[in-house]
Coordinates of C-alpha atoms in Angstrom, one line a residue:
Chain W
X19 CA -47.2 100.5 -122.6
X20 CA -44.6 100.0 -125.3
X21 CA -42.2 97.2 -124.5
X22 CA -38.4 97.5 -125.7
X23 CA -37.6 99.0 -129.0
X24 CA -34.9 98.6 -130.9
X25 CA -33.4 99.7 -134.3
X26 CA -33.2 99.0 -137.2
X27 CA -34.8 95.4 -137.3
X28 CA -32.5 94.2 -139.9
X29 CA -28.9 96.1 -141.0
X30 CA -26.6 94.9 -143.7
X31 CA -22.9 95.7 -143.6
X32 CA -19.9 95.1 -145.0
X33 CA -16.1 94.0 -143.5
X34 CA -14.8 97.1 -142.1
X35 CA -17.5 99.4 -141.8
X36 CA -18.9 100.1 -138.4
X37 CA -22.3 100.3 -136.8
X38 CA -24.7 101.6 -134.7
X39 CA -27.6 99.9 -132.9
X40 CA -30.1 101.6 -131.0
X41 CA -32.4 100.7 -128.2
X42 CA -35.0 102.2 -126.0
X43 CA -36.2 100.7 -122.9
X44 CA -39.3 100.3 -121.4
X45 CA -40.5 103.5 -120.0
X46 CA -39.3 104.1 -116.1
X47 CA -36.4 101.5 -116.6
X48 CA -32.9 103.0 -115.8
X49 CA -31.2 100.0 -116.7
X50 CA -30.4 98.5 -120.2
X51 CA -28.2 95.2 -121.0
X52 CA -26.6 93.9 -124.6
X53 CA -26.4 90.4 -125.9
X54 CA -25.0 89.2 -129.4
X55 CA -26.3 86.0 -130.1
X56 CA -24.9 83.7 -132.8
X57 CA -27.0 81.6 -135.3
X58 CA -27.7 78.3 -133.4
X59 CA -26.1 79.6 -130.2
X60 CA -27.3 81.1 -127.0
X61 CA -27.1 85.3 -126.5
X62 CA -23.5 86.4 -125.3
X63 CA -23.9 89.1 -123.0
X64 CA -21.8 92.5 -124.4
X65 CA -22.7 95.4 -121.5
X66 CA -24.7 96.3 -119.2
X67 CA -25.5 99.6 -118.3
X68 CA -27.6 101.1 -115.2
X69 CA -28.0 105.2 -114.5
X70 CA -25.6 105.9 -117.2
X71 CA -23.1 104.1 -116.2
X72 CA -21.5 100.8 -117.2
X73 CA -22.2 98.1 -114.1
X74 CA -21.0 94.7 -116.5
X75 CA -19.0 94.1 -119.5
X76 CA -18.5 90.8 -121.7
X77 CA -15.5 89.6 -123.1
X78 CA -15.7 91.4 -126.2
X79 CA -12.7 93.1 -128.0
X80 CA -12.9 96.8 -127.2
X81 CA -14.4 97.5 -131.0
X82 CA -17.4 97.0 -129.0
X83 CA -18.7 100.0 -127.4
X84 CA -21.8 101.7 -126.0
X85 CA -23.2 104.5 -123.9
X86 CA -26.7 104.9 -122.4
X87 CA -28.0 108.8 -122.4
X88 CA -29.9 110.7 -119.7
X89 CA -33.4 109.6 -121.2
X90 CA -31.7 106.2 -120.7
X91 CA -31.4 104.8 -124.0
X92 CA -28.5 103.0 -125.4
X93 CA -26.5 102.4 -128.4
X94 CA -24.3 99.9 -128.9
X95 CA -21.3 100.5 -131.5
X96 CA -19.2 98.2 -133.5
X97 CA -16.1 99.7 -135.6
X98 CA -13.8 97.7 -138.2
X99 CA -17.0 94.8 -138.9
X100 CA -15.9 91.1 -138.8
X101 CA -17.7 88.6 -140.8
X102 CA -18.2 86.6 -137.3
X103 CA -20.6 90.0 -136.2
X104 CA -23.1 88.7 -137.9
X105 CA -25.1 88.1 -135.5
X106 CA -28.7 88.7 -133.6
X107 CA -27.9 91.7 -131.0
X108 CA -30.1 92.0 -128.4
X109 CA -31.1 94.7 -126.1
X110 CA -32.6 94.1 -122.5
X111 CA -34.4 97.1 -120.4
X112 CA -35.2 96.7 -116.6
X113 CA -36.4 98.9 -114.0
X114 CA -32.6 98.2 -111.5
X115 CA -29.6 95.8 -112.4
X116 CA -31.1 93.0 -111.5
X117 CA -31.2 90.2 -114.4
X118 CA -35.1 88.6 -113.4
X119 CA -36.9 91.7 -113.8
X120 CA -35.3 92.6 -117.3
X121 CA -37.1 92.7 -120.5
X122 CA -36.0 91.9 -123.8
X123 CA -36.4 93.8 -126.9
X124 CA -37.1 92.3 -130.7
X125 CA -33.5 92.4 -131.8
X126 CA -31.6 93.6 -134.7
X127 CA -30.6 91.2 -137.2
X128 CA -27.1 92.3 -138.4
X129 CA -25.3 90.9 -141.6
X130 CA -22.0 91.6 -143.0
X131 CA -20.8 90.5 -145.8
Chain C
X7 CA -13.9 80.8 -118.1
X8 CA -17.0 80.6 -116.9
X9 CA -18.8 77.9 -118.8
X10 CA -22.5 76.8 -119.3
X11 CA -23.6 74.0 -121.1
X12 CA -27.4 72.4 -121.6
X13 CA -28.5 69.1 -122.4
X14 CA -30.0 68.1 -124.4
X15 CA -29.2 69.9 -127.2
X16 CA -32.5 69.2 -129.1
X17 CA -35.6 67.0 -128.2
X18 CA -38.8 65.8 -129.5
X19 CA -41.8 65.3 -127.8
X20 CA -45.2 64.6 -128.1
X21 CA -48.3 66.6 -126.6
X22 CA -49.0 65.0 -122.9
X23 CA -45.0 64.5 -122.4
X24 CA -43.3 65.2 -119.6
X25 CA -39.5 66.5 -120.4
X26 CA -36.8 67.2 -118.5
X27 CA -33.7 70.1 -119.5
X28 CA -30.4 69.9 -117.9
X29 CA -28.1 72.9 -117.5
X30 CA -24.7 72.4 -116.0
X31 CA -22.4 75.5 -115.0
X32 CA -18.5 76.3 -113.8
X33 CA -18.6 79.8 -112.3
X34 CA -16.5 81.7 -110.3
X35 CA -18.5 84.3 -107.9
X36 CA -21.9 82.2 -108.7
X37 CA -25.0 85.0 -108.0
X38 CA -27.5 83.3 -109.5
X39 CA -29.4 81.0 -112.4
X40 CA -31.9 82.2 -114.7
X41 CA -33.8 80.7 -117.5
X42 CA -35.4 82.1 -120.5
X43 CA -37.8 80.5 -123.1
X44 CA -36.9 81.7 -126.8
X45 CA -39.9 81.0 -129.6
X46 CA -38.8 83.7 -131.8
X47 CA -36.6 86.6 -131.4
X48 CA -37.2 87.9 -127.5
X49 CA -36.1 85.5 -124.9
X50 CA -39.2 86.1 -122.1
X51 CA -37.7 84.8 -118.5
X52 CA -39.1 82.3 -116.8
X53 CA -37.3 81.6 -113.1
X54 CA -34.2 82.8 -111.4
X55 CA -33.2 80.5 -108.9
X56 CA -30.1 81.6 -106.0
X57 CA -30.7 78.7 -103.4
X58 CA -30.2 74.9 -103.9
X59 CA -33.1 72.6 -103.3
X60 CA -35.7 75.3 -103.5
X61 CA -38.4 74.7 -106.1
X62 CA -39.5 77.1 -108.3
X63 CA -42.8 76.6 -109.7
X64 CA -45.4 78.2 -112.6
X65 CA -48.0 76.6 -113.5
X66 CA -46.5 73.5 -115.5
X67 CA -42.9 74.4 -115.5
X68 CA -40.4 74.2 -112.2
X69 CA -37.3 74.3 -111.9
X70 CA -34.3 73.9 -109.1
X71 CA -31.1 74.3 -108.5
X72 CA -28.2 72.1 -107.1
X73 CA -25.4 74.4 -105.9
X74 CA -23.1 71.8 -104.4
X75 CA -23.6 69.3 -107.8
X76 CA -23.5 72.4 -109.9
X77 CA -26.4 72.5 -112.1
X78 CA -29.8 73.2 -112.3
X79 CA -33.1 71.2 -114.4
X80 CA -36.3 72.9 -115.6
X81 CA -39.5 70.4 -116.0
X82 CA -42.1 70.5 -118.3
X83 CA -45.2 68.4 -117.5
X84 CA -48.2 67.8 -119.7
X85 CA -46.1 69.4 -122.5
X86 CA -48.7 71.5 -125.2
X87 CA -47.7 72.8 -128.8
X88 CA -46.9 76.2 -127.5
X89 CA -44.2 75.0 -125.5
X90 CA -42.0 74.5 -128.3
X91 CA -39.2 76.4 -128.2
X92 CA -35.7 77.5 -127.1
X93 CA -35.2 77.3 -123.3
X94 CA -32.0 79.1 -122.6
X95 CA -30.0 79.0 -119.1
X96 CA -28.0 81.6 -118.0
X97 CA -26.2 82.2 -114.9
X98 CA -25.0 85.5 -113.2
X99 CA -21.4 85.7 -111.7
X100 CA -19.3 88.4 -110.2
X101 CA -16.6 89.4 -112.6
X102 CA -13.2 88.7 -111.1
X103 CA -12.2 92.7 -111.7
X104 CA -14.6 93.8 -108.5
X105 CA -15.3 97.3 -110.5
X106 CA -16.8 95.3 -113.4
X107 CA -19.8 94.4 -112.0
X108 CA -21.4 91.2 -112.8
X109 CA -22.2 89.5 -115.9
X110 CA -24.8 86.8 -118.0
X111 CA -23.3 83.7 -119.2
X112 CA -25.6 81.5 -121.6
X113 CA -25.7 78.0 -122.1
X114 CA -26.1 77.1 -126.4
X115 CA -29.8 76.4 -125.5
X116 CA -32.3 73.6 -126.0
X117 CA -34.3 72.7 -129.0
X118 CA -37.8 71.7 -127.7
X119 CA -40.3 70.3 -130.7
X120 CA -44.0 69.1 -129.2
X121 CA -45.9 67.7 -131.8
X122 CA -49.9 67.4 -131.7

């Protein structure tokens, strides 16, 4: 079985600009988390998503978006890029919303410059 | 704020080693405590602990919890080469807005270098 996807592996941005990340969870998961995580620090948890609908959400400014679709993949969106979004984004799939059975993808490696 | 902070923030050990990683939390609406080994990208999880004084054991790794003392350790013993890594704690609260569902704070990690 595949495990989490997510793309692209590696993006490069500049200030203002916005993107999109994509992630696809593990096949028969309904539930699917984001996490940015900083050079040197630990992941900071962005949303979490379960059956479409969004069950957490970080303390990120609201240039942070995302949506999960009815095959229940996700993207996450970023608009107006900081330099400070640089950053390792992470996506998590698992089968409910509970945080011990979740899975994490490989991660997209986002600089802006 | 809820804050969580690990100690120490690196460490270097040699092959045989026992070792011992702190993590320390201030939550509001506490749910639970997970950790997470990182070697390169993926964080793979390791325990999630919701009771104090209740071990949690894999092979050479435990861990437990101390809800009263607020924190939690995870012990290594007979440490190998392929533990080195990132071991990352995270713990679930409740979000103060009850419609927000609950959320993941991580601690900044520690470093853990066996050598041969």
């Amino acid at each position: 079985d595949a495990g989490v996807t997510q793309s692209p592996t590696h993006l490069i941005k500049t200030r203002g600009q916005h993107v999109t990340l994509r992630c696809s969870p593990i096949s028969g998961h309904k539930s699917v988390s984001w996490y940015q995580q900083v050079l040197g620090q630990g992941p900071q948890f962005i949303f979490q998503y379960y059956e479409k609908e969004e069950r957490g959400r970080g303390n990120f400014p609201d240039r942070f978006s995302a949506r999960q679709f009815p095959n229940y993949s996700s993207e996450l969106n970023v608009n107006a890029l900081l330099l400070g979004d640089s950053a390792l984004y992470l996506c998590a799939s698992g089968l409910s919303g509970v945080y011990n059975e979740q899975f994490f993808g490989p991660g997209t490696r986002l600089t802006v410059l | 704020e809820d804050k969580v902070v690990q100690s120490p923030l690196s460490l270097v050990v040699h092959e045989g080693d026992t070792v011992t990683l702190n993590c320390s939390y201030e939550v509001t609406n506490f749910r639970s405590l997970l950790w997470y080994k990182q070697e390169k990208k993926a964080p793979t999880f390791l325990f999630m602990l919701t009771s104090s004084g209740i071990e949690k054991k894999s092979g050479r790794l435990s861990s437990i919890l101390d809800k009263k003392e607020l924190f939690s350790i995870l012990n290594i013993t007979a440490t190998q080469t392929g533990d080195s890594a990132v071991y990352l704690c995270a713990v679930e609260a409740r979000r103060r807005n009850n419609n927000a569902g609950n959320m993941l704070t991580f601690g900044g990690g520690t470093r853990l270098m066996v050598k041969p």
